[in-house]
């Protein structure tokens, strides 16, 4: 938008703080190559348009805003003379895409000194060559540093997750190895016991009854009820007494295994009724090996199932073999992230899930949303660890209008009000030196706000800090909508 041209006074623009150290010749050049324009209330330029001019306000009121999702969010409003905006990076030339990084409008008739971007770049290079080099170094150095530390942040997160996953996998894997070794030993003893029984003076009918009892025993193991410690202790005592009364040695060693398998005195009475008294001890011993092998196979199955679930969670977390942009269930992503971080969360922090039923799926980049969950959970855990290492992490979801809310609530010390507005800034961190790069929340902000057109906000007081992510239910850009209708192209 163009304003109404008005005369340019070198003396007037020289009174602005930005130009107050310039010589009369320099001020004359600015007035000669620039211009003063009077803008009526309304827009001056729009975010994303080519940055063609550098604006310095002489008088009036200016409002700057940024696009967040589908809304323009006001970031600054001022009437201070000399404030500037527009093509502030023109001195970088073609090395940076020259577009307006915000939108500017005025709320009353406002006069600006307007300098074409090319002229601004020329005078910066001619009049302030050292400052220009320093600004270039600061800009590109900051970009390089941010990229390098961002990569390090991701590597640290990957290392932490790998360590946690290794720890989580090690437990069921070690259990499966131990159970397999014990199972081999028990099967060998079962073969020996069967050989002893077969060599004895037992009829075919007695052996058939023993085999039938073995089958029924295996079925009962699979349906064993869960007992309280007191119930289990009482049943062990009863089984021990029965075994001793029937002349079976070491009954106190067999009783816990039988109780774990869901067997009781009534079952032993059925065994005693089905076999002759002389082979009862051997039969009970053999059935004990049957029970042990069934329990060990259950343990192996549980362990390998746990490993399979961990691998599935790792694939879900990393989104391997998935389209980068798709419609996804938020609960699936949260569960996989919590499972991947369970080792880091530790046993002293209680995790509470308050998931909304029938929550709609959202369009987005699942792997990057998992990165957001990771950063927010990591911050919550760090806050609680700094306050004694225990607390409660509550993960809540809800539907708010046309958006899905994902909230992470922790019982840590909270975010002080004086730094709350800075926590999403790059490189800002409250963690001790060496423990944080200050990019976790910045990355999360970029993913949620810039890439998913959502909102990331924080509410905090001591003992109750809530990071809230709001994600829209509809795709934002035409490319994203196309990715949902043509998933093969997104992959």
CSV table of C-alpha atoms in Angstrom, one decimal:
chain,number,residue,atom,x,y,z
A,1,UNK,CA,0.0,0.0,0.0
A,2,UNK,CA,1.3,3.5,-0.9
A,3,UNK,CA,0.7,6.6,1.2
A,4,UNK,CA,0.4,10.2,0.2
A,5,UNK,CA,3.7,11.8,-0.6
A,6,UNK,CA,4.6,14.8,1.6
A,7,UNK,CA,7.8,17.0,1.7
A,8,UNK,CA,10.9,15.4,3.3
A,9,UNK,CA,12.8,17.6,5.7
A,10,UNK,CA,16.4,16.5,6.4
A,11,UNK,CA,16.2,18.4,9.7
A,12,UNK,CA,13.0,16.5,10.8
A,13,UNK,CA,14.4,13.0,9.9
A,14,UNK,CA,17.7,14.0,11.6
A,15,UNK,CA,15.7,14.3,14.8
A,16,UNK,CA,14.8,10.6,14.8
A,17,UNK,CA,17.1,8.5,17.0
A,18,UNK,CA,18.1,6.3,14.1
A,19,UNK,CA,19.5,9.1,12.1
A,20,UNK,CA,20.6,11.6,14.7
A,21,UNK,CA,24.4,11.0,14.2
A,22,UNK,CA,24.3,11.4,10.4
A,23,UNK,CA,25.9,14.3,8.6
A,24,UNK,CA,23.9,16.9,6.7
A,25,UNK,CA,25.1,15.4,3.5
A,26,UNK,CA,23.9,11.9,4.5
A,27,UNK,CA,20.6,13.3,5.6
A,28,UNK,CA,20.3,15.1,2.3
A,29,UNK,CA,20.9,11.9,0.4
A,30,UNK,CA,18.3,10.1,2.4
A,31,UNK,CA,15.7,12.7,1.6
A,32,UNK,CA,16.8,12.7,-2.0
A,33,UNK,CA,16.6,9.0,-2.5
A,34,UNK,CA,13.9,8.3,0.0
A,35,UNK,CA,10.5,9.9,0.7
A,36,UNK,CA,8.0,10.8,3.4
A,37,UNK,CA,4.5,9.4,3.0
A,38,UNK,CA,1.3,9.9,5.0
A,39,UNK,CA,-0.7,6.7,5.5
A,40,UNK,CA,-4.4,6.7,6.4
A,41,UNK,CA,-5.5,4.1,9.0
A,42,UNK,CA,-5.2,0.6,7.6
A,43,UNK,CA,-2.5,-1.8,6.3
A,44,UNK,CA,0.9,-0.6,5.2
A,45,UNK,CA,2.4,-4.0,4.2
A,46,UNK,CA,1.6,-7.7,4.7
A,47,UNK,CA,3.7,-10.5,6.1
A,48,UNK,CA,5.3,-12.7,3.4
A,49,UNK,CA,5.2,-10.0,0.6
A,50,UNK,CA,8.5,-9.0,-1.0
A,51,UNK,CA,10.3,-6.6,1.3
A,52,UNK,CA,10.7,-3.5,-0.9
A,53,UNK,CA,10.9,-0.7,1.6
A,54,UNK,CA,12.4,0.3,5.0
A,55,UNK,CA,10.0,2.3,7.2
A,56,UNK,CA,10.8,4.7,10.0
A,57,UNK,CA,7.8,6.3,11.8
A,58,UNK,CA,7.9,10.1,12.2
A,59,UNK,CA,4.5,10.5,13.9
A,60,UNK,CA,1.4,8.4,14.5
A,61,UNK,CA,0.6,4.9,15.8
A,62,UNK,CA,1.8,1.7,14.4
A,63,UNK,CA,0.8,-1.9,15.0
A,64,UNK,CA,2.9,-5.0,14.1
A,65,UNK,CA,1.4,-8.5,13.9
A,66,UNK,CA,2.4,-12.0,13.0
A,67,UNK,CA,0.4,-14.7,11.3
A,68,UNK,CA,-0.3,-17.6,13.7
A,69,UNK,CA,-2.3,-20.3,12.0
A,70,UNK,CA,-5.2,-18.5,10.4
A,71,UNK,CA,-5.1,-15.5,12.7
A,72,UNK,CA,-3.0,-12.3,12.9
A,73,UNK,CA,-1.6,-11.9,16.4
A,74,UNK,CA,-0.6,-8.5,17.5
A,75,UNK,CA,3.0,-8.4,18.8
A,76,UNK,CA,3.6,-4.7,19.1
A,77,UNK,CA,1.7,-1.4,19.3
A,78,UNK,CA,3.6,1.9,19.7
A,79,UNK,CA,3.5,5.7,19.1
A,80,UNK,CA,7.2,6.2,19.8
A,81,UNK,CA,8.9,8.4,17.1
A,82,UNK,CA,11.7,6.7,15.2
A,83,UNK,CA,10.5,3.1,15.5
A,84,UNK,CA,11.3,1.2,12.3
A,85,UNK,CA,10.2,-1.9,10.4
A,86,UNK,CA,10.1,-3.5,7.0
A,87,UNK,CA,13.2,-4.5,4.9
A,88,UNK,CA,15.6,-4.5,7.9
A,89,UNK,CA,17.7,-7.3,6.4
A,90,UNK,CA,18.2,-5.7,2.9
A,91,UNK,CA,21.9,-5.4,3.6
A,92,UNK,CA,22.1,-9.2,3.3
A,93,UNK,CA,21.0,-9.1,-0.4
A,94,UNK,CA,20.1,-12.2,-2.2
A,95,UNK,CA,21.7,-14.4,0.4
A,96,UNK,CA,18.4,-14.3,2.3
A,97,UNK,CA,14.9,-14.3,0.9
A,98,UNK,CA,13.8,-10.7,1.3
A,99,UNK,CA,10.2,-10.8,2.5
A,100,UNK,CA,8.4,-8.9,5.3
A,101,UNK,CA,8.6,-10.9,8.5
A,102,UNK,CA,5.4,-9.3,9.9
A,103,UNK,CA,2.4,-7.2,8.9
A,104,UNK,CA,2.2,-3.5,9.7
A,105,UNK,CA,-0.8,-1.3,9.9
A,106,UNK,CA,-1.6,2.1,11.4
A,107,UNK,CA,-4.5,3.1,13.6
A,108,UNK,CA,-4.4,6.8,12.8
A,109,UNK,CA,-3.0,9.0,10.0
A,110,UNK,CA,0.7,8.3,10.3
A,111,UNK,CA,3.8,9.7,8.6
A,112,UNK,CA,6.8,7.4,7.7
A,113,UNK,CA,10.1,8.1,6.2
A,114,UNK,CA,10.3,5.4,3.5
A,115,UNK,CA,13.6,4.2,2.0
A,116,UNK,CA,13.7,1.7,-0.9
A,117,UNK,CA,15.4,-1.6,0.2
A,118,UNK,CA,18.1,-1.3,-2.4
A,119,UNK,CA,19.1,2.2,-1.2
A,120,UNK,CA,19.0,1.1,2.4
A,121,UNK,CA,21.4,-1.7,1.5
A,122,UNK,CA,23.7,0.7,-0.4
A,123,UNK,CA,24.0,3.3,2.4
A,124,UNK,CA,24.5,0.6,5.0
A,125,UNK,CA,27.4,-0.8,3.0
A,126,UNK,CA,29.0,2.6,2.2
A,127,UNK,CA,28.4,4.4,5.5
A,128,UNK,CA,28.8,1.5,8.0
A,129,UNK,CA,30.9,-1.2,6.4
A,130,UNK,CA,32.2,-2.6,9.7
A,131,UNK,CA,28.8,-2.6,11.2
A,132,UNK,CA,27.4,-4.3,8.1
A,133,UNK,CA,30.1,-7.1,8.3
A,134,UNK,CA,29.3,-7.5,12.0
A,135,UNK,CA,25.6,-7.7,11.4
A,136,UNK,CA,26.1,-10.3,8.6
A,137,UNK,CA,28.3,-12.4,10.8
A,138,UNK,CA,25.8,-12.1,13.7
A,139,UNK,CA,22.9,-13.2,11.4
A,140,UNK,CA,24.6,-16.1,9.6
A,141,UNK,CA,26.5,-17.1,12.7
A,142,UNK,CA,23.3,-17.3,14.7
A,143,UNK,CA,21.7,-19.3,11.9
A,144,UNK,CA,24.7,-21.7,11.9
A,145,UNK,CA,24.8,-22.0,15.6
A,146,UNK,CA,21.1,-22.6,15.9
A,147,UNK,CA,21.3,-25.3,13.2
A,148,UNK,CA,24.3,-26.9,14.9
A,149,UNK,CA,22.8,-26.8,18.4
A,150,UNK,CA,19.4,-27.9,17.0
A,151,UNK,CA,21.2,-31.0,15.5
A,152,UNK,CA,22.9,-31.6,18.8
A,153,UNK,CA,19.5,-31.2,20.6
A,154,UNK,CA,18.1,-33.9,18.4
A,155,UNK,CA,21.1,-36.1,18.9
A,156,UNK,CA,20.9,-35.7,22.6
A,157,UNK,CA,17.2,-36.6,22.5
A,158,UNK,CA,18.0,-39.6,20.3
A,159,UNK,CA,20.7,-40.7,22.7
A,160,UNK,CA,18.4,-40.3,25.7
A,161,UNK,CA,15.7,-42.2,23.9
A,162,UNK,CA,18.1,-44.9,22.8
A,163,UNK,CA,19.4,-45.4,26.3
A,164,UNK,CA,15.8,-45.5,27.6
A,165,UNK,CA,14.7,-48.0,24.9
A,166,UNK,CA,17.8,-50.2,25.6
A,167,UNK,CA,17.0,-50.2,29.3
A,168,UNK,CA,13.3,-51.1,28.6
A,169,UNK,CA,14.3,-53.8,26.1
A,170,UNK,CA,16.9,-55.3,28.4
A,171,UNK,CA,14.5,-56.2,31.2
A,172,UNK,CA,12.1,-58.4,29.2
A,173,UNK,CA,15.0,-59.8,27.1
A,174,UNK,CA,16.9,-60.8,30.2
A,175,UNK,CA,13.8,-62.3,31.6
A,176,UNK,CA,13.2,-64.3,28.5
A,177,UNK,CA,16.8,-65.6,28.5
A,178,UNK,CA,16.5,-66.7,32.2
A,179,UNK,CA,13.2,-68.3,31.6
A,180,UNK,CA,14.4,-70.2,28.6
A,181,UNK,CA,17.5,-71.5,30.5
A,182,UNK,CA,15.3,-72.6,33.4
A,183,UNK,CA,12.7,-74.2,31.0
A,184,UNK,CA,15.4,-76.3,29.4
A,185,UNK,CA,16.4,-77.6,32.8
A,186,UNK,CA,12.8,-78.3,33.8
A,187,UNK,CA,12.1,-80.2,30.5
A,188,UNK,CA,15.1,-82.3,31.1
A,189,UNK,CA,13.9,-83.2,34.6
A,190,UNK,CA,10.4,-83.9,33.2
A,191,UNK,CA,11.9,-86.4,30.7
A,192,UNK,CA,13.8,-88.1,33.5
A,193,UNK,CA,10.7,-88.2,35.7
A,194,UNK,CA,8.6,-89.6,32.8
A,195,UNK,CA,11.3,-92.3,32.2
A,196,UNK,CA,11.1,-93.3,35.9
A,197,UNK,CA,7.4,-93.5,35.8
A,198,UNK,CA,7.4,-95.5,32.6
A,199,UNK,CA,9.9,-98.0,34.0
A,200,UNK,CA,7.7,-98.6,37.1
A,201,UNK,CA,5.0,-101.2,37.5
A,202,UNK,CA,2.2,-98.9,36.4
A,203,UNK,CA,-0.7,-100.0,34.3
A,204,UNK,CA,-1.6,-98.4,31.0
A,205,UNK,CA,-4.8,-97.0,32.6
A,206,UNK,CA,-2.8,-95.3,35.4
A,207,UNK,CA,-0.5,-93.7,32.8
A,208,UNK,CA,-3.4,-92.6,30.7
A,209,UNK,CA,-5.0,-91.0,33.8
A,210,UNK,CA,-1.8,-89.2,34.6
A,211,UNK,CA,-1.6,-87.8,31.1
A,212,UNK,CA,-5.2,-86.6,31.3
A,213,UNK,CA,-4.4,-84.9,34.6
A,214,UNK,CA,-1.4,-83.3,33.0
A,215,UNK,CA,-3.6,-81.8,30.2
A,216,UNK,CA,-6.1,-80.5,32.7
A,217,UNK,CA,-3.3,-79.0,34.8
A,218,UNK,CA,-1.9,-77.1,31.9
A,219,UNK,CA,-5.4,-75.7,31.2
A,220,UNK,CA,-5.7,-74.5,34.8
A,221,UNK,CA,-2.4,-72.8,34.6
A,222,UNK,CA,-3.6,-70.7,31.7
A,223,UNK,CA,-6.6,-69.6,33.7
A,224,UNK,CA,-4.9,-69.0,37.1
A,225,UNK,CA,-6.7,-66.3,39.1
A,226,UNK,CA,-4.9,-63.3,40.6
A,227,UNK,CA,-4.6,-63.7,44.4
A,228,UNK,CA,-3.8,-61.2,47.1
A,229,UNK,CA,-0.6,-61.9,49.1
A,230,UNK,CA,-2.8,-63.0,52.1
A,231,UNK,CA,-4.9,-65.4,49.9
A,232,UNK,CA,-1.7,-66.8,48.4
A,233,UNK,CA,-0.1,-67.4,51.8
A,234,UNK,CA,-3.2,-69.2,53.1
A,235,UNK,CA,-3.4,-71.4,50.1
A,236,UNK,CA,0.3,-72.3,50.3
A,237,UNK,CA,-0.1,-73.3,53.9
A,238,UNK,CA,-3.0,-75.6,53.0
A,239,UNK,CA,-1.2,-77.2,50.1
A,240,UNK,CA,2.0,-77.7,52.2
A,241,UNK,CA,-0.1,-79.5,54.9
A,242,UNK,CA,-1.8,-81.7,52.3
A,243,UNK,CA,1.5,-82.7,50.6
A,244,UNK,CA,3.1,-83.6,53.9
A,245,UNK,CA,0.1,-85.6,55.0
A,246,UNK,CA,0.4,-87.6,51.8
A,247,UNK,CA,4.0,-88.4,52.3
A,248,UNK,CA,5.4,-86.0,49.6
A,249,UNK,CA,8.8,-84.6,50.6
A,250,UNK,CA,9.6,-80.9,50.3
A,251,UNK,CA,6.0,-79.9,50.0
A,252,UNK,CA,6.8,-76.4,51.1
A,253,UNK,CA,8.9,-76.0,47.9
A,254,UNK,CA,6.1,-77.3,45.6
A,255,UNK,CA,3.3,-75.3,47.2
A,256,UNK,CA,4.2,-71.8,45.9
A,257,UNK,CA,4.5,-73.1,42.3
A,258,UNK,CA,1.1,-74.8,42.5
A,259,UNK,CA,-0.5,-71.7,44.0
A,260,UNK,CA,0.9,-69.5,41.3
A,261,UNK,CA,-0.6,-71.8,38.8
A,262,UNK,CA,-4.1,-71.6,40.4
A,263,UNK,CA,-4.1,-75.1,41.9
A,264,UNK,CA,-5.6,-75.9,45.2
A,265,UNK,CA,-6.3,-78.8,47.6
A,266,UNK,CA,-9.3,-79.9,45.6
A,267,UNK,CA,-7.1,-80.3,42.6
A,268,UNK,CA,-4.6,-82.4,44.6
A,269,UNK,CA,-7.5,-84.6,45.8
A,270,UNK,CA,-8.5,-85.2,42.2
A,271,UNK,CA,-4.9,-86.3,41.4
A,272,UNK,CA,-4.8,-88.6,44.4
A,273,UNK,CA,-8.1,-90.2,43.4
A,274,UNK,CA,-6.9,-90.8,39.8
A,275,UNK,CA,-3.6,-92.5,40.6
A,276,UNK,CA,-2.5,-95.2,42.9
A,277,UNK,CA,-1.0,-94.2,46.2
A,278,UNK,CA,2.5,-95.6,45.4
A,279,UNK,CA,2.9,-93.4,42.3
A,280,UNK,CA,1.4,-90.3,43.8
A,281,UNK,CA,4.7,-88.7,44.9
A,282,UNK,CA,6.1,-89.3,41.4
A,283,UNK,CA,2.9,-88.0,39.7
A,284,UNK,CA,2.9,-84.8,41.8
A,285,UNK,CA,6.6,-84.3,41.0
A,286,UNK,CA,6.0,-84.7,37.3
A,287,UNK,CA,3.0,-82.4,37.4
A,288,UNK,CA,5.1,-79.9,39.2
A,289,UNK,CA,7.5,-79.9,36.2
A,290,UNK,CA,4.4,-79.5,34.0
A,291,UNK,CA,3.3,-76.5,36.0
A,292,UNK,CA,6.8,-74.9,36.0
A,293,UNK,CA,7.2,-75.3,32.2
A,294,UNK,CA,3.8,-73.7,31.6
A,295,UNK,CA,4.6,-70.8,33.9
A,296,UNK,CA,8.0,-70.4,32.2
A,297,UNK,CA,6.4,-70.4,28.8
A,298,UNK,CA,4.0,-67.8,30.0
A,299,UNK,CA,6.9,-65.7,31.2
A,300,UNK,CA,8.7,-66.0,27.9
A,301,UNK,CA,5.5,-65.1,26.0
A,302,UNK,CA,5.0,-62.0,28.3
A,303,UNK,CA,8.6,-61.0,27.8
A,304,UNK,CA,8.6,-61.3,24.0
A,305,UNK,CA,5.2,-59.6,23.8
A,306,UNK,CA,6.7,-56.7,25.8
A,307,UNK,CA,9.7,-56.5,23.4
A,308,UNK,CA,7.3,-56.5,20.5
A,309,UNK,CA,5.3,-53.7,22.0
A,310,UNK,CA,8.4,-51.7,22.6
A,311,UNK,CA,9.5,-52.1,19.0
A,312,UNK,CA,6.1,-51.1,17.8
A,313,UNK,CA,6.2,-48.1,20.1
A,314,UNK,CA,9.6,-47.1,18.7
A,315,UNK,CA,8.3,-47.4,15.1
A,316,UNK,CA,5.3,-45.4,16.1
A,317,UNK,CA,7.4,-42.8,17.8
A,318,UNK,CA,9.9,-42.4,14.9
A,319,UNK,CA,7.1,-42.8,12.3
A,320,UNK,CA,9.1,-45.3,10.2
A,321,UNK,CA,7.5,-46.3,6.9
A,322,UNK,CA,4.8,-43.7,7.4
A,323,UNK,CA,3.8,-40.7,5.2
A,324,UNK,CA,5.4,-37.5,6.7
A,325,UNK,CA,2.0,-35.8,6.7
A,326,UNK,CA,-1.2,-37.6,7.4
A,327,UNK,CA,-4.3,-37.8,9.7
A,328,UNK,CA,-3.2,-39.3,13.0
A,329,UNK,CA,-4.6,-40.2,16.4
A,330,UNK,CA,-3.1,-38.0,19.1
A,331,UNK,CA,-3.5,-40.7,21.8
A,332,UNK,CA,-1.4,-43.2,19.8
A,333,UNK,CA,1.4,-40.6,19.5
A,334,UNK,CA,1.2,-39.7,23.2
A,335,UNK,CA,1.3,-43.4,24.3
A,336,UNK,CA,4.3,-44.2,22.1
A,337,UNK,CA,6.2,-41.2,23.4
A,338,UNK,CA,5.4,-41.9,27.1
A,339,UNK,CA,6.5,-45.5,26.6
A,340,UNK,CA,9.8,-44.4,24.9
A,341,UNK,CA,10.4,-42.0,27.8
A,342,UNK,CA,9.3,-44.3,30.6
A,343,UNK,CA,13.0,-44.9,31.6
A,344,UNK,CA,13.7,-41.2,31.8
A,345,UNK,CA,10.5,-40.5,33.7
A,346,UNK,CA,11.4,-43.0,36.4
A,347,UNK,CA,9.4,-44.7,39.1
A,348,UNK,CA,9.1,-41.7,41.4
A,349,UNK,CA,7.0,-39.6,39.0
A,350,UNK,CA,3.4,-40.8,38.6
A,351,UNK,CA,2.0,-40.5,35.1
A,352,UNK,CA,-1.8,-39.8,34.9
A,353,UNK,CA,-3.6,-40.0,31.6
A,354,UNK,CA,-6.8,-38.0,31.2
A,355,UNK,CA,-7.8,-38.8,27.6
A,356,UNK,CA,-11.0,-37.5,26.1
A,357,UNK,CA,-13.1,-40.4,24.7
A,358,UNK,CA,-13.7,-40.4,20.9
A,359,UNK,CA,-11.1,-37.7,20.3
A,360,UNK,CA,-11.0,-36.8,16.6
A,361,UNK,CA,-7.9,-37.4,14.6
A,362,UNK,CA,-5.8,-34.4,13.5
A,363,UNK,CA,-3.9,-33.7,10.3
A,364,UNK,CA,-0.2,-33.2,10.9
A,365,UNK,CA,3.4,-34.4,10.9
A,366,UNK,CA,3.4,-37.3,13.4
A,367,UNK,CA,7.1,-37.6,13.9
A,368,UNK,CA,7.4,-33.8,14.6
A,369,UNK,CA,4.4,-33.9,17.0
A,370,UNK,CA,6.2,-36.7,18.9
A,371,UNK,CA,9.2,-34.3,19.1
A,372,UNK,CA,6.9,-31.7,20.7
A,373,UNK,CA,5.6,-34.2,23.3
A,374,UNK,CA,9.2,-35.3,24.0
A,375,UNK,CA,10.3,-31.8,24.6
A,376,UNK,CA,7.4,-30.9,26.9
A,377,UNK,CA,7.6,-34.1,28.9
A,378,UNK,CA,11.3,-33.7,29.2
A,379,UNK,CA,10.9,-30.2,30.6
A,380,UNK,CA,8.2,-31.4,33.0
A,381,UNK,CA,10.4,-34.2,34.3
A,382,UNK,CA,13.4,-31.9,34.6
A,383,UNK,CA,11.3,-29.4,36.6
A,384,UNK,CA,10.1,-32.1,39.0
A,385,UNK,CA,13.6,-33.7,39.3
A,386,UNK,CA,14.9,-30.3,40.4
A,387,UNK,CA,12.2,-30.2,43.1
A,388,UNK,CA,13.0,-33.4,44.8
A,389,UNK,CA,12.7,-36.0,41.9
A,390,UNK,CA,9.1,-36.9,42.5
A,391,UNK,CA,5.7,-35.5,41.4
A,392,UNK,CA,2.8,-36.1,39.0
A,393,UNK,CA,2.8,-35.7,35.3
A,394,UNK,CA,-0.8,-35.4,33.9
A,395,UNK,CA,-1.4,-35.7,30.2
A,396,UNK,CA,-4.8,-34.5,29.3
A,397,UNK,CA,-6.6,-34.3,26.0
A,398,UNK,CA,-9.9,-32.6,25.1
A,399,UNK,CA,-11.8,-31.2,22.2
A,400,UNK,CA,-12.0,-27.3,22.2
A,401,UNK,CA,-14.2,-26.1,19.4
A,402,UNK,CA,-12.5,-27.0,16.1
A,403,UNK,CA,-9.2,-27.8,17.9
A,404,UNK,CA,-7.7,-30.7,19.8
A,405,UNK,CA,-6.1,-29.7,23.1
A,406,UNK,CA,-3.1,-31.7,24.5
A,407,UNK,CA,-2.0,-30.5,27.9
A,408,UNK,CA,1.0,-31.5,29.9
A,409,UNK,CA,0.7,-30.7,33.6
A,410,UNK,CA,3.4,-31.1,36.2
A,411,UNK,CA,3.7,-30.4,39.9
A,412,UNK,CA,7.1,-28.8,39.7
A,413,UNK,CA,8.1,-25.3,41.0
A,414,UNK,CA,6.6,-23.5,38.1
A,415,UNK,CA,7.9,-20.9,35.6
A,416,UNK,CA,8.5,-17.5,37.2
A,417,UNK,CA,6.4,-14.6,35.7
A,418,UNK,CA,9.5,-12.6,34.8
A,419,UNK,CA,10.8,-15.2,32.4
A,420,UNK,CA,7.5,-16.6,31.2
A,421,UNK,CA,7.4,-14.5,28.0
A,422,UNK,CA,10.9,-15.6,27.1
A,423,UNK,CA,10.8,-19.4,27.4
A,424,UNK,CA,10.0,-19.9,23.8
A,425,UNK,CA,12.9,-17.8,22.6
A,426,UNK,CA,15.9,-19.6,21.0
A,427,UNK,CA,18.7,-20.5,23.3
A,428,UNK,CA,16.8,-19.5,26.5
A,429,UNK,CA,17.0,-22.1,29.1
A,430,UNK,CA,16.6,-22.4,32.9
A,431,UNK,CA,18.5,-25.7,33.1
A,432,UNK,CA,22.0,-25.8,34.6
A,433,UNK,CA,25.0,-25.2,32.3
A,434,UNK,CA,25.5,-28.3,30.1
A,435,UNK,CA,22.1,-29.7,30.6
A,436,UNK,CA,20.0,-27.7,28.2
A,437,UNK,CA,20.5,-25.9,24.9
A,438,UNK,CA,17.5,-23.7,25.1
A,439,UNK,CA,16.0,-25.0,21.8
A,440,UNK,CA,13.5,-27.5,23.0
A,441,UNK,CA,10.6,-25.0,23.4
A,442,UNK,CA,11.7,-23.0,20.4
A,443,UNK,CA,11.6,-26.1,18.2
A,444,UNK,CA,8.2,-27.0,19.8
A,445,UNK,CA,6.9,-23.6,19.0
A,446,UNK,CA,8.0,-23.7,15.4
A,447,UNK,CA,6.4,-27.2,14.9
A,448,UNK,CA,3.1,-26.3,16.6
A,449,UNK,CA,2.6,-22.7,15.4
A,450,UNK,CA,4.5,-22.5,12.1
A,451,UNK,CA,4.1,-26.0,10.8
A,452,UNK,CA,0.7,-27.1,12.2
A,453,UNK,CA,-1.0,-23.7,12.4
A,454,UNK,CA,-1.8,-24.3,16.0
A,455,UNK,CA,-1.2,-22.7,19.4
A,456,UNK,CA,1.4,-23.4,22.2
A,457,UNK,CA,0.9,-21.6,25.5
A,458,UNK,CA,1.8,-22.0,29.1
A,459,UNK,CA,0.0,-21.4,32.4
A,460,UNK,CA,2.1,-21.7,35.5
A,461,UNK,CA,2.1,-21.3,39.3
A,462,UNK,CA,4.1,-23.2,41.9
A,463,UNK,CA,2.9,-26.8,41.9
A,464,UNK,CA,0.8,-26.5,38.7
A,465,UNK,CA,2.5,-25.8,35.4
A,466,UNK,CA,0.5,-26.5,32.2
A,467,UNK,CA,1.9,-26.5,28.7
A,468,UNK,CA,-1.1,-26.6,26.3
A,469,UNK,CA,-0.9,-27.5,22.6
A,470,UNK,CA,-3.9,-26.7,20.4
A,471,UNK,CA,-4.1,-28.4,17.0
A,472,UNK,CA,-6.7,-27.6,14.3
A,473,UNK,CA,-8.9,-30.4,13.0
A,474,UNK,CA,-8.5,-29.3,9.4
A,475,UNK,CA,-5.4,-29.1,7.2
A,476,UNK,CA,-3.9,-25.7,6.6
A,477,UNK,CA,-2.2,-25.1,3.3
A,478,UNK,CA,-3.3,-26.4,-0.1
A,479,UNK,CA,-0.2,-28.7,-0.2
A,480,UNK,CA,-1.2,-30.2,3.1
A,481,UNK,CA,-4.8,-30.8,2.0
A,482,UNK,CA,-3.4,-32.4,-1.2
A,483,UNK,CA,-1.2,-34.7,0.9
A,484,UNK,CA,-4.2,-36.0,2.7
A,485,UNK,CA,-6.1,-36.8,-0.4
A,486,UNK,CA,-3.0,-38.1,-2.2
A,487,UNK,CA,-1.0,-39.9,0.4
A,488,UNK,CA,1.2,-41.7,-2.1
A,489,UNK,CA,2.6,-38.3,-3.1
A,490,UNK,CA,3.3,-37.4,0.6
A,491,UNK,CA,5.2,-40.6,1.1
